[in-house]
Every structure is written in C-alpha cells, then in structure tokens.
Short mmCIF file of C-alpha atoms in Angstrom, two decimals:
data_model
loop_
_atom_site.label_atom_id
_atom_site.label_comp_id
_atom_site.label_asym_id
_atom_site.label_seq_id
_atom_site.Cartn_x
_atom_site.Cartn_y
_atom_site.Cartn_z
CA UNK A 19 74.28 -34.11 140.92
CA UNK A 20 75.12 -36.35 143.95
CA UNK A 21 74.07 -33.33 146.34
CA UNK A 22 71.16 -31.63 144.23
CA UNK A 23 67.87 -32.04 145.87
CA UNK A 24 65.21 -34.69 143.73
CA UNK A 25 62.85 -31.80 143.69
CA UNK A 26 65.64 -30.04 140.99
CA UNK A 27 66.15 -32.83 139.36
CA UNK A 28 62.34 -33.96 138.52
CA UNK A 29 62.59 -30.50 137.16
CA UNK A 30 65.41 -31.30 134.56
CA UNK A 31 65.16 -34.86 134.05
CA UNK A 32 64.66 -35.44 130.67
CA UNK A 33 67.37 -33.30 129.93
CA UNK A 34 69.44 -35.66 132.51
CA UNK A 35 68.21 -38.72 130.51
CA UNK A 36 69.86 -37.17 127.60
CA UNK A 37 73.15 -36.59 128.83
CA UNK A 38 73.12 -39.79 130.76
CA UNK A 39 72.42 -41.49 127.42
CA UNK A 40 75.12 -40.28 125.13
CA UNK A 41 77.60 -39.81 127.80
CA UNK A 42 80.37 -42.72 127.55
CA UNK A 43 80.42 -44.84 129.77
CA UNK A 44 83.11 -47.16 130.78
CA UNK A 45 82.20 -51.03 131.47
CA UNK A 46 81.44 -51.74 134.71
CA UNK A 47 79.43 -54.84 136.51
CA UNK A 48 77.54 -52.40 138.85
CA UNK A 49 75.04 -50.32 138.10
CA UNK A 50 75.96 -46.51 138.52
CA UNK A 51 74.54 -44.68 141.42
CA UNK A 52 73.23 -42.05 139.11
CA UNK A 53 71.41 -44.59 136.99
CA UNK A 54 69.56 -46.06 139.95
CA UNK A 55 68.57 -42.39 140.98
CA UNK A 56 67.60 -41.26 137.57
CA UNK A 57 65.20 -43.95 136.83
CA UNK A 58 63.76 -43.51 140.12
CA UNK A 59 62.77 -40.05 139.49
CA UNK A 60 61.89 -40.28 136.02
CA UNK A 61 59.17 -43.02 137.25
CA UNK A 62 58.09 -40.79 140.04
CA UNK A 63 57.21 -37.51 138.59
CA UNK A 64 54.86 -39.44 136.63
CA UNK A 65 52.86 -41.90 137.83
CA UNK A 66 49.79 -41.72 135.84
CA UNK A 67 49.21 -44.72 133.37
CA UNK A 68 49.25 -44.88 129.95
CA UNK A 69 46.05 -43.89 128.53
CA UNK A 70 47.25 -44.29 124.99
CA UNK A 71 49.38 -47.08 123.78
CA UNK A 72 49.62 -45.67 120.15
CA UNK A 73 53.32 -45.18 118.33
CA UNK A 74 54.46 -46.97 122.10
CA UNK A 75 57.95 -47.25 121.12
CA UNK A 76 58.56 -44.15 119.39
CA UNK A 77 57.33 -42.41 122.46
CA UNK A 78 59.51 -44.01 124.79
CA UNK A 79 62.60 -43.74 123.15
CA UNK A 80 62.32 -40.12 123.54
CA UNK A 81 61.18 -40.29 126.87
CA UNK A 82 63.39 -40.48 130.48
CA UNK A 83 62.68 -44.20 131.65
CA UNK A 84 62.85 -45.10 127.40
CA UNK A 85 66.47 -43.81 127.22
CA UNK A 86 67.70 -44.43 131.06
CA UNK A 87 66.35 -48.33 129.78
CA UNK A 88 68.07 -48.51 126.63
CA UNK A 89 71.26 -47.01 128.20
CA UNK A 90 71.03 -50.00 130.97
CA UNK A 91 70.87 -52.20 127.99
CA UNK A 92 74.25 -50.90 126.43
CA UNK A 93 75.57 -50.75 129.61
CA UNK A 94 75.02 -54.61 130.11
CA UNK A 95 75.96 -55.07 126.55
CA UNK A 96 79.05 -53.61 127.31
CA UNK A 97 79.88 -55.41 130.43
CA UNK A 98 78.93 -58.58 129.10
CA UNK A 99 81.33 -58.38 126.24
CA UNK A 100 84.08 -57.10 128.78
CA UNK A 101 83.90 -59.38 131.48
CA UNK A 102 81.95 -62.30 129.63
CA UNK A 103 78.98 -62.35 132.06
CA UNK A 104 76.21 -60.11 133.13
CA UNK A 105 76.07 -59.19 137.24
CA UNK A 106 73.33 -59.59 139.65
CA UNK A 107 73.30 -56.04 139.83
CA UNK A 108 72.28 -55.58 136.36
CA UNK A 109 69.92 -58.17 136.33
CA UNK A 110 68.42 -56.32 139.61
CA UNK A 111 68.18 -53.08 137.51
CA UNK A 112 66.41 -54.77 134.93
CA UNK A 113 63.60 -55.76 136.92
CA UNK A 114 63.43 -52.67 138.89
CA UNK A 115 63.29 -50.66 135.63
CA UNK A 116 60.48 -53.77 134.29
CA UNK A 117 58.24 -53.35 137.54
CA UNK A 118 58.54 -49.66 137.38
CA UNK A 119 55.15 -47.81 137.59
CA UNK A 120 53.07 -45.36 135.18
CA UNK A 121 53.54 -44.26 132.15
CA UNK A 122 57.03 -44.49 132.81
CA UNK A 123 57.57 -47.74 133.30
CA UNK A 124 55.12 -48.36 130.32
CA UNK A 125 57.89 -46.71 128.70
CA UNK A 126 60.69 -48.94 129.73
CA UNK A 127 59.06 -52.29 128.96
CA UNK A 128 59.04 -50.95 125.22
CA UNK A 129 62.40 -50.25 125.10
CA UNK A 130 62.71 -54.26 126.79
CA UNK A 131 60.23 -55.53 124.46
CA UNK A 132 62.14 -53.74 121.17
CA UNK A 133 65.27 -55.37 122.16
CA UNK A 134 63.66 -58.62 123.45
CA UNK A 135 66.32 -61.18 121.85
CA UNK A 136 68.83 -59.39 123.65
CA UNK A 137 66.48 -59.28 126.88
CA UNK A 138 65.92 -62.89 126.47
CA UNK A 139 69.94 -63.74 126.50
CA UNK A 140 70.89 -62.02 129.47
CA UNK A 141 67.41 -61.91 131.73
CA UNK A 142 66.46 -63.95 134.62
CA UNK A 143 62.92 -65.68 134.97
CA UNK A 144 61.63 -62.60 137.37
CA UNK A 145 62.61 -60.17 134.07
CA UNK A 146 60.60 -62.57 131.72
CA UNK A 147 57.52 -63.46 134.20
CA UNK A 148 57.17 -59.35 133.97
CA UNK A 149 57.04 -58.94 130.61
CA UNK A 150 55.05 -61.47 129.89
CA UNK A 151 52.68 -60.29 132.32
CA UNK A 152 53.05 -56.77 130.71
CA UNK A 153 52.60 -58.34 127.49
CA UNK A 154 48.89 -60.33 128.80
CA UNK A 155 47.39 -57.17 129.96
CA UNK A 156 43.93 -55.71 128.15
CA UNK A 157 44.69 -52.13 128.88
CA UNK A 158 46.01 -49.66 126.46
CA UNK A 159 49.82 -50.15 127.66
CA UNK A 160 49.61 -54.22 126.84
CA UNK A 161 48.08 -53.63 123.31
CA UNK A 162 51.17 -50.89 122.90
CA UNK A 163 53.49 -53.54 124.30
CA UNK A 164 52.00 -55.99 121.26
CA UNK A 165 52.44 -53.85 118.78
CA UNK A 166 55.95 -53.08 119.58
CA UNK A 167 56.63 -56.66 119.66
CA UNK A 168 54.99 -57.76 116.78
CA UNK A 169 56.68 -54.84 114.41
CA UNK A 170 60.14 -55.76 115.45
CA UNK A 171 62.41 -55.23 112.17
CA UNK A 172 63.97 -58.64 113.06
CA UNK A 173 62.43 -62.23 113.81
CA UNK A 174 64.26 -64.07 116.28
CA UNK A 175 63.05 -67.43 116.75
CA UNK A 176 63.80 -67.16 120.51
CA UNK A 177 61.88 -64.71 120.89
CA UNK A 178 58.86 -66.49 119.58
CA UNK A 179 59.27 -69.43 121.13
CA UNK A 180 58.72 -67.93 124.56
CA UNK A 181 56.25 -65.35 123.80
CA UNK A 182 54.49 -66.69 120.55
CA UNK A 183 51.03 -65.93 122.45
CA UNK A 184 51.50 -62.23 122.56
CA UNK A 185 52.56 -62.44 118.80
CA UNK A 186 49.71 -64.29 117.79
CA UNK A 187 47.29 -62.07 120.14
CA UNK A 188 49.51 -58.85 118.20
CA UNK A 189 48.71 -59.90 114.81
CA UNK A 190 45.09 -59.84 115.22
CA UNK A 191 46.06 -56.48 117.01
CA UNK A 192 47.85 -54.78 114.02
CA UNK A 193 46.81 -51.27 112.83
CA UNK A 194 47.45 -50.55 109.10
CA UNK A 195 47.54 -47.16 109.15
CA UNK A 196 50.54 -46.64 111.90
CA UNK A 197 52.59 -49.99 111.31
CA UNK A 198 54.53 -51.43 108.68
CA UNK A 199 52.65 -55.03 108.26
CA UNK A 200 55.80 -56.29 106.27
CA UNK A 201 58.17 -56.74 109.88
CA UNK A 202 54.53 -57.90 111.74
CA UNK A 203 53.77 -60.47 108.91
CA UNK A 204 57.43 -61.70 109.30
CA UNK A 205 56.20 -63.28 112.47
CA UNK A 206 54.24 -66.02 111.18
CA UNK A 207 55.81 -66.32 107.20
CA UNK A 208 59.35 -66.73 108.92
CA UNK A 209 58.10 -69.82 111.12
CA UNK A 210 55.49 -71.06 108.19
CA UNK A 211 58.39 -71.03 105.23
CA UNK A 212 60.65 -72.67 108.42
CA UNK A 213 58.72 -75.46 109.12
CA UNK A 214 57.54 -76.37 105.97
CA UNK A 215 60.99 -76.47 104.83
CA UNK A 216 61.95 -78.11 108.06
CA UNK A 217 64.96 -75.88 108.86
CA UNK A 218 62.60 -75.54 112.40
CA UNK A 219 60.20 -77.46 114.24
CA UNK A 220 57.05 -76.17 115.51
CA UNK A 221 58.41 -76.68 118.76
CA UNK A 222 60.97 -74.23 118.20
CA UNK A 223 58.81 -71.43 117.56
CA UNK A 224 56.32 -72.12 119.70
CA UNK A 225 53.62 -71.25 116.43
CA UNK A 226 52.13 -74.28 114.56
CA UNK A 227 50.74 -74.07 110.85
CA UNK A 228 47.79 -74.07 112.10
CA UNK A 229 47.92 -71.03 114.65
CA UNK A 230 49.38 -69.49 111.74
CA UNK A 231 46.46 -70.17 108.97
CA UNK A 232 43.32 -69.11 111.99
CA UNK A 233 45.59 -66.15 111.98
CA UNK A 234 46.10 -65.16 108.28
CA UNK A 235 42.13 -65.84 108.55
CA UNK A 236 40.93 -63.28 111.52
CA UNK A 237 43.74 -59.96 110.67
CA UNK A 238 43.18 -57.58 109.13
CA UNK A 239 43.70 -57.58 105.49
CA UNK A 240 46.53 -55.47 105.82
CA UNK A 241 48.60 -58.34 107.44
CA UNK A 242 47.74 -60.48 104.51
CA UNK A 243 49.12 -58.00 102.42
CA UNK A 244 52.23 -57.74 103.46
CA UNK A 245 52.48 -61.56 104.11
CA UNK A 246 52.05 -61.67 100.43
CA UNK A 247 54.26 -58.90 99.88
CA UNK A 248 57.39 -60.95 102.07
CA UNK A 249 56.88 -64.05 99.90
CA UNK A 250 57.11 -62.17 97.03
CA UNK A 251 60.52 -60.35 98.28
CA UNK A 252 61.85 -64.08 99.68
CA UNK A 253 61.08 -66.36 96.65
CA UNK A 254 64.11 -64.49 94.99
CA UNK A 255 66.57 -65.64 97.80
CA UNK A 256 65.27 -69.01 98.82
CA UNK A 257 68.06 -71.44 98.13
CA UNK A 258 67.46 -73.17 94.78
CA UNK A 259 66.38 -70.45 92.65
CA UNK A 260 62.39 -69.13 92.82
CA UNK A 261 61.10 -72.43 90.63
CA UNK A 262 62.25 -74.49 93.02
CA UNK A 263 61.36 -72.38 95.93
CA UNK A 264 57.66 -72.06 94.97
CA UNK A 265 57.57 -76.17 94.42
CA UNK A 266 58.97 -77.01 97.92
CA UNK A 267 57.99 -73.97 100.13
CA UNK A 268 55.70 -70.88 98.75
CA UNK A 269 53.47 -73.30 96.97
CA UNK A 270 53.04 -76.10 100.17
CA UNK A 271 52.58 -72.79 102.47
CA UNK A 272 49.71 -70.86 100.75
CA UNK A 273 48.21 -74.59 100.66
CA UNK A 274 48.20 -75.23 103.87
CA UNK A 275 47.83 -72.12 105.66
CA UNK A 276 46.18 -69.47 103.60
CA UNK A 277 42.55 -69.05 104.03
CA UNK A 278 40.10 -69.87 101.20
CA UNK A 279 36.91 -68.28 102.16
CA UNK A 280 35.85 -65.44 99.61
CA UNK A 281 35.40 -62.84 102.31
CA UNK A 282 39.18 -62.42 102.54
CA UNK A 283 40.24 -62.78 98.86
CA UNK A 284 40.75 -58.55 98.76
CA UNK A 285 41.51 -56.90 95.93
CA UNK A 286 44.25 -55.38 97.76
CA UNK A 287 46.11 -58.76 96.96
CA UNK A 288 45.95 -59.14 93.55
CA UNK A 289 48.92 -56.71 92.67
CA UNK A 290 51.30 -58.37 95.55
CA UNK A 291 49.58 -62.07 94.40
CA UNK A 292 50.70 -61.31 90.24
CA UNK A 293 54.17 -60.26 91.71
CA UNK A 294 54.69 -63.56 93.31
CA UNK A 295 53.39 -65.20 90.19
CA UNK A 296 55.31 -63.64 88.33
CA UNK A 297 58.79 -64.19 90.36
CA UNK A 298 58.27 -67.80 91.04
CA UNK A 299 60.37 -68.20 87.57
CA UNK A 300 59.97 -71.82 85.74
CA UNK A 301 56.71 -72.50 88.46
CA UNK A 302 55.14 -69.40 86.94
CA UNK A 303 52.38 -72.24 85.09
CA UNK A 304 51.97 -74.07 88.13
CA UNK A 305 51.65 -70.71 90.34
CA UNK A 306 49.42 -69.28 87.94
CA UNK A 307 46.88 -72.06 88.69
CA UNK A 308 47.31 -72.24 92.37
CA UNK A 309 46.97 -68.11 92.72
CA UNK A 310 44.28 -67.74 89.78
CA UNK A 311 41.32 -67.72 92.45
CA UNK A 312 42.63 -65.24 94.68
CA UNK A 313 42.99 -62.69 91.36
CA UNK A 314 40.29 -59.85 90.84
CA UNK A 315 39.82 -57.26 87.75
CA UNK A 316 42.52 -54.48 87.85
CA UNK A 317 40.59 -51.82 88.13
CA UNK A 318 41.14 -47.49 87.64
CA UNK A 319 44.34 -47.01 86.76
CA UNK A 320 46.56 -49.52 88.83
CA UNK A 321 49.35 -50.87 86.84
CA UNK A 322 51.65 -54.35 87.75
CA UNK A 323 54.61 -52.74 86.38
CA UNK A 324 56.38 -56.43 87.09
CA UNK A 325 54.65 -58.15 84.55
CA UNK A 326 55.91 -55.44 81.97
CA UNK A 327 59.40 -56.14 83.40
CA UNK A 328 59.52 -60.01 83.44
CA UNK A 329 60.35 -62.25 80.52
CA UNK A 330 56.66 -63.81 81.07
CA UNK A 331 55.70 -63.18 77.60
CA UNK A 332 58.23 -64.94 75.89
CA UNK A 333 58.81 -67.97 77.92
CA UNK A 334 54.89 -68.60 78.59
CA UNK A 335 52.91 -66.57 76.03
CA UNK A 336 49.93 -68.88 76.78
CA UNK A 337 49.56 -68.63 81.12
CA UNK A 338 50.07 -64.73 80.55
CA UNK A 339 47.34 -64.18 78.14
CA UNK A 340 45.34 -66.08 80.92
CA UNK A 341 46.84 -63.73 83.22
CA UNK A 342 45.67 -60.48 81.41
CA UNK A 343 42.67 -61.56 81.07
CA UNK A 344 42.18 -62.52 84.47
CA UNK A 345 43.47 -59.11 85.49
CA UNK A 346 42.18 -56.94 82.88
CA UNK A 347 38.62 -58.94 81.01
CA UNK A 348 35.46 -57.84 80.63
CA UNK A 349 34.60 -55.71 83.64
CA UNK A 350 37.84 -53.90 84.25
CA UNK A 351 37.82 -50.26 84.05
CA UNK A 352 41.72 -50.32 83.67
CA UNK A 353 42.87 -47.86 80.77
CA UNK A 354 45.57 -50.67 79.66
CA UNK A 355 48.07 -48.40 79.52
CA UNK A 356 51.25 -50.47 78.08
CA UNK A 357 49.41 -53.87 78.15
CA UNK A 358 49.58 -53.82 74.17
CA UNK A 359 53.55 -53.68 74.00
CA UNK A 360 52.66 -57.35 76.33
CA UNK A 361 50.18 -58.22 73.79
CA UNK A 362 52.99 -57.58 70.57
CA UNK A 363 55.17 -59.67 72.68
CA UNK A 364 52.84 -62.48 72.81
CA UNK A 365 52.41 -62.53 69.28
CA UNK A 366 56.05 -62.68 68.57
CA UNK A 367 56.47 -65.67 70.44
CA UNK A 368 53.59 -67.41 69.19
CA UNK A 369 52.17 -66.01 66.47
CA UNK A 370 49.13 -68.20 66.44
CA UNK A 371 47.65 -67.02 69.88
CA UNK A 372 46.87 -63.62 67.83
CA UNK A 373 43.41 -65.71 67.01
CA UNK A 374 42.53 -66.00 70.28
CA UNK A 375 39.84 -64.02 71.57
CA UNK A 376 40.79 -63.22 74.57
CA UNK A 377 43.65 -61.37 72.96
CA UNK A 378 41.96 -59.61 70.13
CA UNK A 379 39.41 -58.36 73.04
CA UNK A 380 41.82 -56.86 74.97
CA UNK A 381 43.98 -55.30 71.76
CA UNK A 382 40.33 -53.70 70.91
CA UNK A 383 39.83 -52.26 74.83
CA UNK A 384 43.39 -51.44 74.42
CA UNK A 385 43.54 -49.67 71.01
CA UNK A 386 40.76 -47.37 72.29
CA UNK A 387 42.50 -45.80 75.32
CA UNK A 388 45.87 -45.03 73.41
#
C-alpha cells in the first residue's frame, strides 16, 4: 500500500478501513503511517456535509473515518496501558481526525463523542474545545452529535460535568421513535437521585435540580417515560431496600423536580407510575398518595401485570382498592381481565372491605367481561 497511488486507494477504502480495523496491531506510541494516510483519504473522497444527522452513530461505525477513529482509540488504549501514558503523536491524531472535514469527519466526532469518558481521560484542551464546538452547532451534524451523546448506554459523571450543556440541549432534542429514552433519561435521573442523596454535588455534574426539573418539563413525553421507567428499575437496588429508597431519594426527587402542570401528566405514565408504586415496598401508602395525581383510567385492554404479581393485596388491601379504582373506575373501558382474582385477594385479607363500593362496582364491571 506504501507505493499504490491515492487515486486506487479512494477506490477501495472502505474495504481498507476494514482490514485496518480488525488487523492486530501491536502497541506503539506513534501513530502508523498507514493510519495517517487512511484517514486522510477517507475524509477526502468525501467532502460534502452531513445533510442528515439521523441514526449518527450507527452510520459511522460502519463508515471509513468511524472505524479508522475507533481503531485510533484502541490503539491509544493499548499504548496507554503498555507504556502508562498517551504520546503527543496520538493526541495530534486525535485532533486531526476531530477537525477533519465533511461527512467524514462528522463521522469521526461520533465515534469521539460515543466513547467520550475515554476521550475525556486521555485528550488535550484543543481535542475538547472541538467537540464542544461540534457539539454547539445548529446544523444537522450537531443535533446527530447530541443525540449520540445523550443515548450513551453509560453515564459518566465526567462526562457531564464538562459538557452538561449539550446534554441538557440533547434531551429536549430526543426522538422517540429512533432512541431508547431509558440511556437519554439516565442523564438527568443519575445526577437528580445523586444529589439528592448527596453521593455528588451539583458541581460535579455540572446539572442542578433545577436544570433538571425545566427539563423533565419541555421533552418530550417520551423522556419522561423512561425517566419513570429508570426509577422504577433503580428503587429495587438503591441501598436500603425500596421503602427506604422511596423515603430518602425517589420520593424527595419527583418532589422537587417533576413537573406538576396537567399538560404533561400523559397517560403514557400511568403504567411505568403504578410500577414504581408498586415496587417502592413498605412506602407503597405513602407513594400511593404522592403518585395518585399523575394516575389516569386504564383504558382498552392495557394490563399492569405488576400489580397482579406483587403482594399489594395482602399487605395493603385498603391503598390497592384505591389503586383499582383509580386505574380502572367509572370511565375505563378496560375489560378487567384478572382484576377479580385482585379483588378475591382483597377480601381474604380483609373481609370487611367486600362492602365497599368501590369494590362491589368493579366485581360487577368485572363479572360482565368474564
């Protein structure tokens, strides 16, 4: 390849990118010849810019700058762990391959952004003032860059304390139907559950509780959803058990930074809201009454499988009924499918609440569907 004329090789150079990629490789502090020519090409035969910045990161893993990038990043990975340090040279390939033009160098900065703790530990300031510049832009490449760095599998508090703006900006950004919303909402219920439990400061994450509530209020709903969704998932693994979890961190944090204006109390969050009711264990009374006004009518034929599952029924026979009928009262078109095995369960733990009308409602609704 050292001879072969860059005409041939624009001609083959994904192919190149490939084999460059899975090659092995042994550690080095310099930056292969071959890399450094590679790149150069990839970026050069084409210069357009990104039009799109949809599925960003999926695109440029599969693209020539995308894997020549993430095969710098192993490369550095590898030296660093070899020789304990990370070389000028490196660092200079990183901000040639950051700078880099078109929808090439679009491409790179996602693979950068994707692995941004790592970029963080290693990177110079020129590496981060780039990104972050990247990261600023209006065009369809920055709002790409956002959504790459906002749907990150992993939180890493470094990486929000330096670029906590383009998160914030992201969330507001966040397109249901191509994302997962769990890994976005991460971004703020990480730092919220952090710093009310004061394992972080605000400082630390560069997000305060209250950039965190004005954004819970302006997302879409699908962000809310899945921020619901995560609390319901970390109650269960909160040190202390989910009682005490709900009394010193879910609770505080849906008081202080959810938003109570009707227009966002969505439907969509009553079967994720009843989950975290219903996980919250001992608190279930007290979370019942904090989470009651943010509860619609079930309607069609949704099911909340969870509250089927729990022990709810037997340990507060009184805050469930409320719960059912909350969920399933007058105005529901729910069938009711398997709500009266929850209603013969009530009655067997207090046999007196088969008087109340609320119950003998829903057994009527009930008995006419089966």
């Amino acid at each position: 390849m050292e001879h072969a004329e860059s005409g041939f090789l624009a001609l083959v150079i994904e192919r190149l990118a490939i084999l460059y990629a899975f090659v092995p490789r042994q550690p080095s502090n310099d930056v292969s010849t071959c890399w450094q020519r590679l790149f150069a090409i990839a970026v050069e035969q084409d210069v357009e810019l990104l039009e799109n910045g949809e599925r960003l990161y999926e695109r440029a893993i599969n693209s020539p700058a995308g894997r020549l990038a993430e095969a710098l990043l192993s490369d550095i990975e590898a030296a660093r762990q070899s020789f304990g340090s990370v070389s000028e040279n490196h660092l200079r390939a990183m901000v040639f391959a950051a700078r880099a033009e078109g929808k090439q160098g679009a491409f790179a900065r996602a693979i950068f952004v994707n692995s941004l703790a790592f970029v963080l530990s290693v990177a110079n300031d020129e590496i981060c003032t780039c990104l972050d510049a990247a990261l600023g832009e209006t065009t369809a490449a920055g709002h790409g860059l956002r959504a790459v760095l906002v749907n990150q599998r992993r939180t890493y508090i470094s990486v929000s304390n330096v670029f906590s703006a383009h998160i914030l900006r992201g969330l507001l950004e966040v397109d249901a139907s191509h994302h997962e919303t769990t890994a976005a909402a991460a971004k703020i219920v990480a730092p919220a559950l952090a710093i009310i439990r004061e394992d972080s400061d605000v400082e630390a994450w560069g997000i305060t509780l209250t950039d965190i509530s004005h954004t819970l209020r302006n997302c879409p709903a699908a962000l809310r959803e899945g921020a619901v969704e995560l609390l319901a998932q970390w109650i269960l693994d909160i040190e202390g058990g989910p009682a005490e979890a709900w009394r010193t961190s879910v609770g505080p944090l849906l008081e202080k930074v959810w938003p109570r204006e009707r227009v966002v109390r969505e439907s969509a969050l009553t079967c994720p809201f009843t989950n975290l009711v219903i996980r919250s264990g001992e608190a279930f009374p007290e979370a019942l009454v904090q989470l009651l006004p943010y509860l619609s009518q079930v309607q069609g034929r949704e099911r909340i499988p969870a509250l089927e599952r729990s022990e709810c029924p037997e340990r507060f026979p009184c805050e469930t009924l409320t719960l059912l009928w909350r969920l399933y009262g007058p105005g529901s078109t729910n069938n009711l499918y398997g709500i009266p095995k929850i209603l013969d369960r009530l009655i067997a733990a207090q046999p007196t609440i088969e008087f109340d009308r609320r119950l003998q409602s829903l057994h009527f609704r009930a008995e006419r569907y089966e």
